[in-house]
Tab-separated table of C-alpha atoms in Angstrom:
chain	number	residue	atom	x	y	z
A	74	UNK	CA	-44.965	124.706	-30.957
A	75	UNK	CA	-45.203	120.813	-30.116
A	76	UNK	CA	-41.192	120.702	-30.469
A	77	UNK	CA	-40.628	123.425	-27.962
A	78	UNK	CA	-38.601	121.581	-24.991
A	79	UNK	CA	-41.032	121.383	-21.769
A	80	UNK	CA	-37.908	122.791	-19.153
A	81	UNK	CA	-34.921	124.106	-20.253
A	82	UNK	CA	-31.944	125.591	-18.794
A	83	UNK	CA	-30.861	128.977	-20.100
A	84	UNK	CA	-27.429	131.040	-19.872
A	85	UNK	CA	-29.179	134.055	-21.307
A	86	UNK	CA	-31.961	135.982	-20.142
A	87	UNK	CA	-35.499	134.158	-20.445
A	88	UNK	CA	-37.150	135.047	-23.717
A	89	UNK	CA	-41.176	135.129	-22.079
A	90	UNK	CA	-42.778	135.979	-25.080
A	91	UNK	CA	-41.337	132.813	-26.688
A	92	UNK	CA	-42.464	130.956	-23.931
A	93	UNK	CA	-46.144	132.389	-24.300
A	94	UNK	CA	-45.949	131.698	-27.863
A	95	UNK	CA	-45.325	128.258	-27.457
A	96	UNK	CA	-48.140	127.897	-25.224
A	97	UNK	CA	-50.707	129.574	-27.146
A	98	UNK	CA	-53.586	127.077	-27.723
A	99	UNK	CA	-57.735	127.840	-28.441
A	100	UNK	CA	-58.848	125.174	-26.549
A	101	UNK	CA	-57.716	127.094	-22.961
A	102	UNK	CA	-59.171	129.894	-21.581
A	103	UNK	CA	-56.662	130.410	-19.033
A	104	UNK	CA	-53.028	131.077	-18.867
A	105	UNK	CA	-51.067	131.451	-15.679
A	106	UNK	CA	-47.465	132.247	-15.863
A	107	UNK	CA	-44.987	132.962	-12.873
A	108	UNK	CA	-41.610	134.424	-12.780
A	109	UNK	CA	-39.101	134.444	-9.926
A	110	UNK	CA	-36.990	137.737	-9.966
A	111	UNK	CA	-33.282	138.537	-8.448
A	112	UNK	CA	-34.217	140.935	-5.309
A	113	UNK	CA	-32.537	143.395	-3.799
A	114	UNK	CA	-32.002	141.517	-0.972
A	115	UNK	CA	-32.269	138.728	1.141
A	116	UNK	CA	-32.571	138.084	4.730
A	117	UNK	CA	-31.936	141.419	5.327
A	118	UNK	CA	-29.068	141.508	3.679
A	119	UNK	CA	-28.450	143.873	0.324
A	120	UNK	CA	-27.836	141.494	-2.434
A	121	UNK	CA	-25.786	143.164	-5.765
A	122	UNK	CA	-26.065	140.198	-8.463
A	123	UNK	CA	-26.207	136.374	-8.181
A	124	UNK	CA	-25.034	133.366	-9.669
A	125	UNK	CA	-27.112	129.900	-10.495
A	126	UNK	CA	-25.444	126.564	-10.773
A	127	UNK	CA	-27.390	124.061	-12.173
A	128	UNK	CA	-26.584	120.327	-12.818
A	129	UNK	CA	-28.631	120.018	-15.771
A	130	UNK	CA	-28.879	116.263	-16.608
A	131	UNK	CA	-30.688	115.726	-13.305
A	132	UNK	CA	-32.253	119.135	-13.160
A	133	UNK	CA	-33.797	118.609	-16.795
A	134	UNK	CA	-35.229	114.848	-15.820
A	135	UNK	CA	-36.053	116.059	-12.384
A	136	UNK	CA	-38.317	119.181	-14.137
A	137	UNK	CA	-39.808	117.152	-16.687
A	138	UNK	CA	-41.463	115.030	-14.234
A	139	UNK	CA	-42.493	117.757	-12.351
A	140	UNK	CA	-44.292	119.382	-15.147
A	141	UNK	CA	-45.493	115.754	-16.048
A	142	UNK	CA	-47.077	115.727	-12.518
A	143	UNK	CA	-48.743	119.010	-12.651
A	144	UNK	CA	-50.249	118.069	-16.144
A	145	UNK	CA	-52.129	115.069	-14.404
A	146	UNK	CA	-52.719	116.295	-11.368
A	147	UNK	CA	-54.419	119.706	-12.496
A	148	UNK	CA	-55.413	118.773	-15.721
A	149	UNK	CA	-53.174	121.472	-17.561
A	150	UNK	CA	-53.293	121.463	-21.072
A	151	UNK	CA	-49.645	122.369	-21.301
A	152	UNK	CA	-46.755	123.409	-18.796
A	153	UNK	CA	-43.716	124.782	-19.288
A	154	UNK	CA	-40.651	125.822	-17.269
A	155	UNK	CA	-37.193	127.805	-18.199
A	156	UNK	CA	-34.753	128.201	-15.301
A	157	UNK	CA	-31.717	130.568	-15.831
A	158	UNK	CA	-28.036	129.590	-14.917
A	159	UNK	CA	-24.586	131.564	-14.863
A	160	UNK	CA	-24.577	135.379	-13.246
A	161	UNK	CA	-28.095	137.154	-13.123
A	162	UNK	CA	-28.285	140.859	-12.182
A	163	UNK	CA	-30.899	142.712	-9.537
A	164	UNK	CA	-34.432	142.172	-11.960
A	165	UNK	CA	-33.436	139.761	-13.836
A	166	UNK	CA	-35.750	136.707	-14.374
A	167	UNK	CA	-34.426	133.279	-12.568
A	168	UNK	CA	-37.401	131.414	-13.472
A	169	UNK	CA	-40.867	131.503	-15.496
A	170	UNK	CA	-43.352	128.996	-14.618
A	171	UNK	CA	-46.230	128.542	-17.307
A	172	UNK	CA	-49.165	126.623	-17.036
A	173	UNK	CA	-52.442	126.639	-19.692
A	174	UNK	CA	-55.974	124.818	-19.156
A	175	UNK	CA	-59.601	125.192	-20.052
A	176	UNK	CA	-60.093	126.946	-16.773
A	177	UNK	CA	-58.202	129.269	-14.469
A	178	UNK	CA	-58.674	126.991	-11.100
A	179	UNK	CA	-56.379	124.505	-12.824
A	180	UNK	CA	-54.036	126.819	-14.418
A	181	UNK	CA	-53.240	128.345	-11.209
A	182	UNK	CA	-52.882	125.716	-9.194
A	183	UNK	CA	-50.804	124.043	-11.733
A	184	UNK	CA	-48.401	126.920	-11.955
A	185	UNK	CA	-48.324	127.309	-8.494
A	186	UNK	CA	-47.027	123.192	-8.020
A	187	UNK	CA	-44.721	123.695	-10.548
A	188	UNK	CA	-42.469	126.580	-8.665
A	189	UNK	CA	-43.006	124.847	-5.460
A	190	UNK	CA	-41.250	121.659	-6.381
A	191	UNK	CA	-38.761	123.771	-8.917
A	192	UNK	CA	-37.797	125.108	-5.749
A	193	UNK	CA	-37.091	122.102	-3.354
A	194	UNK	CA	-36.155	119.358	-6.352
A	195	UNK	CA	-34.116	120.176	-8.530
A	196	UNK	CA	-29.961	120.513	-8.128
A	197	UNK	CA	-29.567	124.407	-8.514
A	198	UNK	CA	-27.909	126.392	-6.311
A	199	UNK	CA	-27.819	130.499	-6.101
A	200	UNK	CA	-24.782	131.900	-5.065
A	201	UNK	CA	-25.580	135.538	-3.633
A	202	UNK	CA	-23.116	138.232	-4.068
A	203	UNK	CA	-23.689	140.906	-1.441
A	204	UNK	CA	-23.039	144.787	-1.552
A	205	UNK	CA	-20.434	144.142	1.164
A	206	UNK	CA	-18.493	141.861	-1.072
A	207	UNK	CA	-19.261	138.670	0.769
A	208	UNK	CA	-20.750	135.757	-0.979
A	209	UNK	CA	-22.677	132.990	0.182
A	210	UNK	CA	-24.289	129.833	-0.999
A	211	UNK	CA	-28.248	130.325	-0.292
A	212	UNK	CA	-29.944	127.738	2.126
A	213	UNK	CA	-26.499	126.585	3.296
A	214	UNK	CA	-26.094	127.153	6.726
A	215	UNK	CA	-26.184	123.493	7.499
A	216	UNK	CA	-23.585	122.533	4.818
A	217	UNK	CA	-20.638	123.455	7.088
A	218	UNK	CA	-19.345	121.902	10.368
A	219	UNK	CA	-20.178	124.665	13.303
A	220	UNK	CA	-17.398	123.165	15.132
A	221	UNK	CA	-14.980	124.703	11.728
B	197	UNK	CA	-14.369	96.849	-0.783
B	198	UNK	CA	-16.242	98.283	-3.941
B	199	UNK	CA	-14.986	101.568	-6.029
B	200	UNK	CA	-16.894	104.418	-6.251
B	201	UNK	CA	-17.085	107.810	-7.801
B	202	UNK	CA	-18.395	111.020	-5.924
B	203	UNK	CA	-19.172	114.124	-6.872
B	204	UNK	CA	-19.599	117.340	-4.898
B	205	UNK	CA	-21.725	120.656	-6.080
B	206	UNK	CA	-22.331	124.028	-4.861
B	207	UNK	CA	-20.992	124.488	-0.995
B	208	UNK	CA	-20.315	120.918	-1.043
B	209	UNK	CA	-17.482	121.334	-3.791
B	210	UNK	CA	-16.410	124.422	-1.766
B	211	UNK	CA	-16.289	122.701	1.402
B	212	UNK	CA	-13.915	119.684	0.311
B	213	UNK	CA	-12.057	121.487	-2.165
B	214	UNK	CA	-12.964	118.801	-5.009
B	215	UNK	CA	-15.127	118.102	-7.781
B	216	UNK	CA	-15.205	115.263	-7.671
B	217	UNK	CA	-13.134	111.471	-6.134
B	218	UNK	CA	-12.740	107.582	-6.671
B	219	UNK	CA	-12.650	105.695	-3.565
B	220	UNK	CA	-13.096	102.187	-1.840
B	221	UNK	CA	-15.486	101.674	0.973
B	222	UNK	CA	-17.383	99.405	2.888
B	223	UNK	CA	-20.671	102.216	2.550
B	224	UNK	CA	-23.211	100.168	1.387
B	225	UNK	CA	-25.751	103.488	1.180
B	226	UNK	CA	-25.125	107.112	0.307
B	227	UNK	CA	-26.040	108.128	3.744
B	228	UNK	CA	-22.884	105.738	4.970
B	229	UNK	CA	-20.566	107.239	2.321
B	230	UNK	CA	-21.620	110.464	3.496
B	231	UNK	CA	-20.383	110.038	7.016
B	232	UNK	CA	-17.047	108.196	6.193
B	233	UNK	CA	-16.268	110.994	3.830
B	234	UNK	CA	-16.654	113.522	6.711
B	235	UNK	CA	-13.473	112.076	7.792
B	236	UNK	CA	-11.669	113.101	4.790
B	237	UNK	CA	-13.187	116.214	4.887
B	238	UNK	CA	-13.694	117.682	8.141
B	239	UNK	CA	-15.582	120.929	7.042
B	240	UNK	CA	-18.401	119.315	6.108
B	241	UNK	CA	-21.771	119.374	8.419
B	242	UNK	CA	-24.726	117.612	8.757
B	243	UNK	CA	-26.570	116.313	5.995
B	244	UNK	CA	-29.667	117.549	6.747
B	245	UNK	CA	-31.559	119.242	3.855
B	246	UNK	CA	-29.270	117.598	1.244
B	247	UNK	CA	-30.494	115.259	-1.495
B	248	UNK	CA	-28.414	112.594	-3.262
B	249	UNK	CA	-28.439	110.951	-6.654
B	250	UNK	CA	-26.741	107.388	-7.905
B	251	UNK	CA	-25.685	107.731	-11.607
B	252	UNK	CA	-28.110	110.931	-12.528
B	253	UNK	CA	-31.182	109.263	-10.901
B	254	UNK	CA	-32.283	111.053	-7.691
B	255	UNK	CA	-32.211	108.453	-4.920
B	256	UNK	CA	-32.538	107.606	-1.359
B	257	UNK	CA	-29.734	108.189	1.592
B	258	UNK	CA	-30.646	104.235	2.018
B	259	UNK	CA	-30.878	102.926	-1.495
B	260	UNK	CA	-28.064	100.385	-1.688
B	261	UNK	CA	-24.230	101.129	-3.343
B	262	UNK	CA	-22.749	99.045	-6.261
B	263	UNK	CA	-19.521	98.776	-7.122
B	264	UNK	CA	-18.682	101.735	-9.733
B	265	UNK	CA	-21.780	103.926	-8.743
B	266	UNK	CA	-21.121	107.349	-9.119
B	267	UNK	CA	-22.514	109.253	-6.237
B	268	UNK	CA	-23.450	112.839	-6.465
B	269	UNK	CA	-23.925	115.057	-3.420
B	270	UNK	CA	-26.204	118.171	-3.220
B	271	UNK	CA	-26.060	120.747	-0.735
B	272	UNK	CA	-29.762	122.308	0.130
B	273	UNK	CA	-31.071	123.344	-3.058
B	274	UNK	CA	-32.234	126.751	-3.957
B	275	UNK	CA	-33.244	127.262	-7.294
B	276	UNK	CA	-36.441	129.099	-8.494
C	205	UNK	CA	-43.050	153.245	-14.198
C	206	UNK	CA	-45.663	154.509	-11.374
C	207	UNK	CA	-48.025	157.001	-13.699
C	208	UNK	CA	-48.990	153.740	-15.442
C	209	UNK	CA	-52.801	153.477	-14.783
C	210	UNK	CA	-53.224	150.293	-12.434
C	211	UNK	CA	-56.457	149.422	-14.296
C	212	UNK	CA	-57.340	150.073	-18.185
C	213	UNK	CA	-59.932	148.986	-20.251
C	214	UNK	CA	-58.502	148.722	-23.666
C	215	UNK	CA	-59.966	148.413	-27.479
C	216	UNK	CA	-56.776	147.253	-29.114
C	217	UNK	CA	-54.777	143.870	-28.328
C	218	UNK	CA	-53.365	144.166	-24.921
C	219	UNK	CA	-49.616	144.777	-24.815
C	220	UNK	CA	-48.486	142.517	-22.229
C	221	UNK	CA	-44.570	143.101	-22.494
C	222	UNK	CA	-45.782	147.016	-21.399
C	223	UNK	CA	-47.501	145.422	-18.328
C	224	UNK	CA	-44.723	143.429	-17.191
C	225	UNK	CA	-42.404	146.714	-17.750
C	226	UNK	CA	-44.548	148.543	-15.546
C	227	UNK	CA	-44.074	146.111	-13.080
C	228	UNK	CA	-40.009	145.606	-12.490
C	229	UNK	CA	-39.278	146.127	-9.251
C	230	UNK	CA	-36.340	145.179	-7.284
C	231	UNK	CA	-37.833	144.588	-4.260
C	232	UNK	CA	-40.097	142.088	-5.679
C	233	UNK	CA	-39.086	138.224	-5.776
C	234	UNK	CA	-42.317	137.257	-7.234
C	235	UNK	CA	-44.484	137.936	-9.953
C	236	UNK	CA	-47.542	136.675	-11.143
C	237	UNK	CA	-49.641	136.871	-14.120
C	238	UNK	CA	-52.732	135.610	-15.428
C	239	UNK	CA	-54.393	135.616	-18.674
C	240	UNK	CA	-57.777	135.145	-19.642
C	241	UNK	CA	-58.065	133.650	-23.362
C	242	UNK	CA	-60.972	133.985	-25.427
C	243	UNK	CA	-61.397	129.669	-26.387
C	244	UNK	CA	-62.626	127.788	-29.097
C	245	UNK	CA	-65.727	126.444	-26.931
C	246	UNK	CA	-68.091	127.503	-24.220
C	247	UNK	CA	-70.802	125.157	-22.931
C	248	UNK	CA	-69.894	122.681	-25.740
C	249	UNK	CA	-70.693	125.084	-28.123
C	250	UNK	CA	-68.172	126.137	-30.924
C	251	UNK	CA	-67.177	129.505	-30.232
C	252	UNK	CA	-65.609	131.700	-33.389
C	253	UNK	CA	-65.283	135.138	-31.796
C	254	UNK	CA	-66.383	137.277	-29.509
C	255	UNK	CA	-67.532	140.937	-28.404
C	256	UNK	CA	-67.094	142.556	-25.213
C	257	UNK	CA	-68.752	145.484	-23.654
C	258	UNK	CA	-67.626	147.368	-20.775
C	259	UNK	CA	-69.142	150.108	-19.087
C	260	UNK	CA	-66.032	151.732	-18.505
C	261	UNK	CA	-66.587	154.624	-15.852
C	262	UNK	CA	-67.742	152.238	-13.540
C	263	UNK	CA	-65.214	148.985	-14.841
C	264	UNK	CA	-62.285	151.454	-13.815
C	265	UNK	CA	-63.460	152.838	-10.901
C	266	UNK	CA	-64.940	149.638	-9.543
C	267	UNK	CA	-61.253	147.722	-11.290
C	268	UNK	CA	-59.479	150.041	-8.795
C	269	UNK	CA	-61.316	149.245	-6.132
C	270	UNK	CA	-60.525	145.593	-6.206
C	271	UNK	CA	-56.998	146.113	-6.997
C	272	UNK	CA	-56.382	148.325	-3.521
C	273	UNK	CA	-58.087	145.229	-1.536
C	274	UNK	CA	-55.906	142.667	-3.196
C	275	UNK	CA	-52.841	145.067	-2.344
C	276	UNK	CA	-53.878	145.634	1.366
C	277	UNK	CA	-54.829	141.896	1.755
C	278	UNK	CA	-51.736	140.103	0.091
C	279	UNK	CA	-49.314	142.845	0.701
C	280	UNK	CA	-48.925	143.283	-2.949
C	281	UNK	CA	-46.054	145.662	-4.004
C	282	UNK	CA	-48.233	146.638	-7.192
C	283	UNK	CA	-51.032	145.009	-9.324
C	284	UNK	CA	-52.357	145.655	-12.551
C	285	UNK	CA	-55.138	145.121	-14.550
C	286	UNK	CA	-55.707	145.700	-18.338
C	287	UNK	CA	-59.130	144.292	-19.924
C	288	UNK	CA	-60.575	144.171	-23.670
C	289	UNK	CA	-63.551	145.663	-24.870
C	290	UNK	CA	-64.951	145.571	-28.853
C	291	UNK	CA	-64.264	142.781	-30.962
C	292	UNK	CA	-61.494	139.490	-30.023
C	293	UNK	CA	-60.718	136.724	-31.761
C	294	UNK	CA	-59.995	133.206	-30.645
C	295	UNK	CA	-56.584	133.234	-28.906
C	296	UNK	CA	-56.362	136.511	-28.175
C	297	UNK	CA	-56.069	137.926	-24.414
C	298	UNK	CA	-59.415	139.265	-23.167
C	299	UNK	CA	-57.759	140.359	-19.751
C	300	UNK	CA	-54.321	140.631	-17.992
C	301	UNK	CA	-53.688	140.401	-14.390
C	302	UNK	CA	-50.569	140.950	-12.958
C	303	UNK	CA	-49.556	140.864	-9.399
C	304	UNK	CA	-45.733	141.734	-7.481
C	305	UNK	CA	-44.642	140.740	-4.050
C	306	UNK	CA	-41.676	140.397	-2.156
C	307	UNK	CA	-42.866	136.471	-1.920
C	308	UNK	CA	-44.498	134.118	-3.972
C	309	UNK	CA	-47.426	132.996	-2.105
C	310	UNK	CA	-48.482	136.770	-2.058
C	311	UNK	CA	-48.171	137.154	-5.296
C	312	UNK	CA	-50.386	134.046	-6.333
C	313	UNK	CA	-53.346	134.599	-4.173
C	314	UNK	CA	-53.159	138.435	-4.990
C	315	UNK	CA	-53.422	137.661	-8.678
C	316	UNK	CA	-55.925	134.778	-8.082
C	317	UNK	CA	-58.185	136.998	-5.759
C	318	UNK	CA	-58.097	140.033	-8.771
C	319	UNK	CA	-59.345	138.015	-11.668
C	320	UNK	CA	-62.125	135.936	-9.497
C	321	UNK	CA	-63.583	139.597	-8.285
C	322	UNK	CA	-63.035	140.815	-11.831
C	323	UNK	CA	-65.026	138.368	-13.064
C	324	UNK	CA	-68.294	138.952	-10.800
C	325	UNK	CA	-68.129	142.584	-9.929
C	326	UNK	CA	-67.309	144.447	-13.285
C	327	UNK	CA	-70.004	145.845	-15.579
C	328	UNK	CA	-68.793	143.810	-18.719
C	329	UNK	CA	-70.468	141.641	-20.581
C	330	UNK	CA	-69.312	138.814	-22.908
C	331	UNK	CA	-71.407	138.017	-26.311
C	332	UNK	CA	-70.775	134.687	-28.065
C	333	UNK	CA	-70.428	134.567	-31.709
C	334	UNK	CA	-71.067	131.058	-32.714
C	335	UNK	CA	-70.005	128.933	-35.615
C	336	UNK	CA	-73.818	128.015	-36.070
C	337	UNK	CA	-73.941	132.092	-36.692
C	338	UNK	CA	-76.232	132.743	-33.555
C	339	UNK	CA	-75.024	135.234	-30.938
C	340	UNK	CA	-75.461	135.303	-26.877
C	341	UNK	CA	-74.616	137.042	-24.427
C	342	UNK	CA	-72.881	135.242	-21.609
C	343	UNK	CA	-74.707	134.262	-18.173
C	344	UNK	CA	-77.826	135.676	-19.199
C	345	UNK	CA	-80.355	132.493	-19.440
C	346	UNK	CA	-82.388	134.228	-16.701
C	347	UNK	CA	-81.827	137.918	-18.283
C	348	UNK	CA	-85.368	137.190	-20.051
C	349	UNK	CA	-88.612	136.111	-19.277
C	350	UNK	CA	-89.343	132.341	-19.809
C	351	UNK	CA	-92.873	133.117	-20.965
C	352	UNK	CA	-91.572	135.003	-23.432
D	136	UNK	CA	-93.798	160.700	-7.714
D	137	UNK	CA	-90.162	161.447	-8.903
D	138	UNK	CA	-88.311	161.383	-12.089
D	139	UNK	CA	-85.800	158.947	-12.684
D	140	UNK	CA	-83.493	157.936	-15.667
D	141	UNK	CA	-82.634	154.558	-16.577
D	142	UNK	CA	-79.693	153.256	-18.756
D	143	UNK	CA	-80.073	149.213	-19.575
D	144	UNK	CA	-76.594	147.480	-20.596
D	145	UNK	CA	-76.114	144.399	-22.687
D	146	UNK	CA	-78.597	141.911	-22.972
D	147	UNK	CA	-81.092	144.023	-21.149
D	148	UNK	CA	-80.485	146.886	-23.784
D	149	UNK	CA	-81.819	144.264	-26.490
D	150	UNK	CA	-84.230	143.060	-24.311
D	151	UNK	CA	-85.951	146.199	-23.325
D	152	UNK	CA	-84.953	147.742	-27.285
D	153	UNK	CA	-83.821	150.904	-25.713
D	154	UNK	CA	-80.316	152.151	-24.084
D	155	UNK	CA	-82.004	154.838	-21.576
D	156	UNK	CA	-85.437	156.020	-20.639
D	157	UNK	CA	-86.387	158.882	-18.210
D	158	UNK	CA	-89.746	158.513	-16.223
D	159	UNK	CA	-91.859	159.097	-13.143
D	160	UNK	CA	-92.143	156.959	-10.683
D	161	UNK	CA	-93.340	156.022	-6.883
D	162	UNK	CA	-90.424	153.394	-6.603
D	163	UNK	CA	-88.224	154.176	-3.600
D	164	UNK	CA	-85.386	151.555	-4.516
D	165	UNK	CA	-84.195	150.072	-7.762
D	166	UNK	CA	-85.648	146.681	-6.734
D	167	UNK	CA	-89.076	148.132	-7.032
D	168	UNK	CA	-88.014	150.238	-10.353
D	169	UNK	CA	-87.061	147.660	-11.722
D	170	UNK	CA	-90.301	145.330	-11.215
D	171	UNK	CA	-92.318	148.345	-12.033
D	172	UNK	CA	-90.325	148.722	-16.013
D	173	UNK	CA	-90.928	144.597	-16.218
D	174	UNK	CA	-94.871	145.903	-17.002
D	175	UNK	CA	-93.021	148.170	-19.905
D	176	UNK	CA	-90.680	145.342	-20.905
D	177	UNK	CA	-92.248	142.596	-20.488
D	178	UNK	CA	-89.411	140.408	-22.134
D	179	UNK	CA	-87.438	141.515	-18.886
D	180	UNK	CA	-87.000	138.404	-16.624
D	181	UNK	CA	-85.966	137.786	-13.158
D	182	UNK	CA	-82.927	140.184	-12.057
D	183	UNK	CA	-81.687	137.067	-10.090
D	184	UNK	CA	-77.846	137.698	-10.697
D	185	UNK	CA	-78.212	141.198	-11.924
D	186	UNK	CA	-76.129	144.371	-10.580
D	187	UNK	CA	-77.382	147.984	-10.313
D	188	UNK	CA	-75.584	151.350	-9.816
D	189	UNK	CA	-76.738	154.567	-9.111
D	190	UNK	CA	-75.010	157.629	-10.545
D	191	UNK	CA	-72.127	155.831	-11.520
D	192	UNK	CA	-71.778	154.185	-7.999
D	193	UNK	CA	-72.667	150.211	-7.319
D	194	UNK	CA	-75.471	150.263	-4.904
D	195	UNK	CA	-77.755	147.877	-3.411
D	196	UNK	CA	-81.220	146.958	-4.768
D	197	UNK	CA	-82.602	148.173	-1.525
D	198	UNK	CA	-81.123	151.476	-1.846
D	199	UNK	CA	-83.184	154.862	-1.688
D	200	UNK	CA	-83.873	156.434	-4.999
D	201	UNK	CA	-83.952	160.251	-4.924
D	202	UNK	CA	-85.389	162.511	-7.536
D	203	UNK	CA	-82.765	163.168	-10.592
D	204	UNK	CA	-81.240	159.795	-10.204
D	205	UNK	CA	-79.296	157.597	-12.808
D	206	UNK	CA	-80.200	154.178	-12.484
D	207	UNK	CA	-77.826	151.680	-14.177
D	208	UNK	CA	-79.004	148.284	-14.649
D	209	UNK	CA	-76.471	145.645	-15.267
D	210	UNK	CA	-77.625	141.848	-16.165
D	211	UNK	CA	-75.099	138.934	-15.048
D	212	UNK	CA	-71.373	140.067	-15.413
D	213	UNK	CA	-69.437	137.721	-17.704
D	214	UNK	CA	-65.881	139.911	-17.783
D	215	UNK	CA	-62.600	138.112	-17.770
């Protein structure tokens, strides 16, 4: 159990029972888990599928740092994150975060902290493929010079 | 003048049309380097929510740039 | 999917993949799940196993009321609870709570609300079997007249 | 006087030694009925965190008791 990497990038569907299995711990009374799912729309546009680009060396290093922070701040016994890369379909899990603690308050707060930080700190980008045929990098309205 | 390597990711790669480049620059920070590169890649906009790394370490926009550094420009992230 | 009862009492191990399956919904970007696990100790005493008594007619009615409240307050798309009855071993899941929502804030808050209410409102009682051989109803220090 | 049915759960069942009983009472609320029953079951303590239901509906300790009601006494719960 203790040799499972705490932060993983996966190019194939996330094995959720394996995550839970790696987290099992009879010292803990609380297991909180969060999944980000691919929704059928974003900002009112119909989404068909989605593509994640992950810069893995830094995503892993920064992901482990986030887990470490959460474990210390919220006295978690253990925490794990698996994030997808590549092409995803509607309903697929893009990310799974799991946290254990003796008590539930810490497990909830630690799990929440991790997903919030993952979303703003990891070098991971989502390109949405819309039903209209267009494709667009999410969050990148400002990447392009408006004069062009 | 020093030589640095630059890597562009996701939307930035699309806007610059290159994945990486090597150049000589007077820029002493990633912020100055980015602004300089807007001349070469006019489709690049402001870098409001962008992140930067130097040699695979997350960095500040005002960190010092050293000869031979590899600077990674990350457009606003959208994981999770 | 929509005929799965939202609140269930189970005398056998909880089928967690089945819960997730019943929750899948491409309108939702967020899936929060909480599990209560049987810990190896409570209040400093070593626990061996544990027994849940559930008064099912009222547990189900009140459990559905809690789910309904959570769905309205936190704009959940769906929520589900399965609670164990009978004899449980260390590491078993005593309860699983799942909540979906378009966005994660609601999913986390709804899931948390449900488990907090489940713990104080449902007619369910836990008897701990200690390593010492003693057995005791949890939370019941005050049930007995101290003069006896 | 009216007849009511009482059911005891978990720790209360152990302390009273019975699962259910039927009795005639003057009590007009579950609170009064519980106090009356402490005479019959001296091991019962205070009802601080206990819950009560009447006819399978969660109830208040001060709700009215009607002839034929079934009163469920729940010791402090510990689910989850």
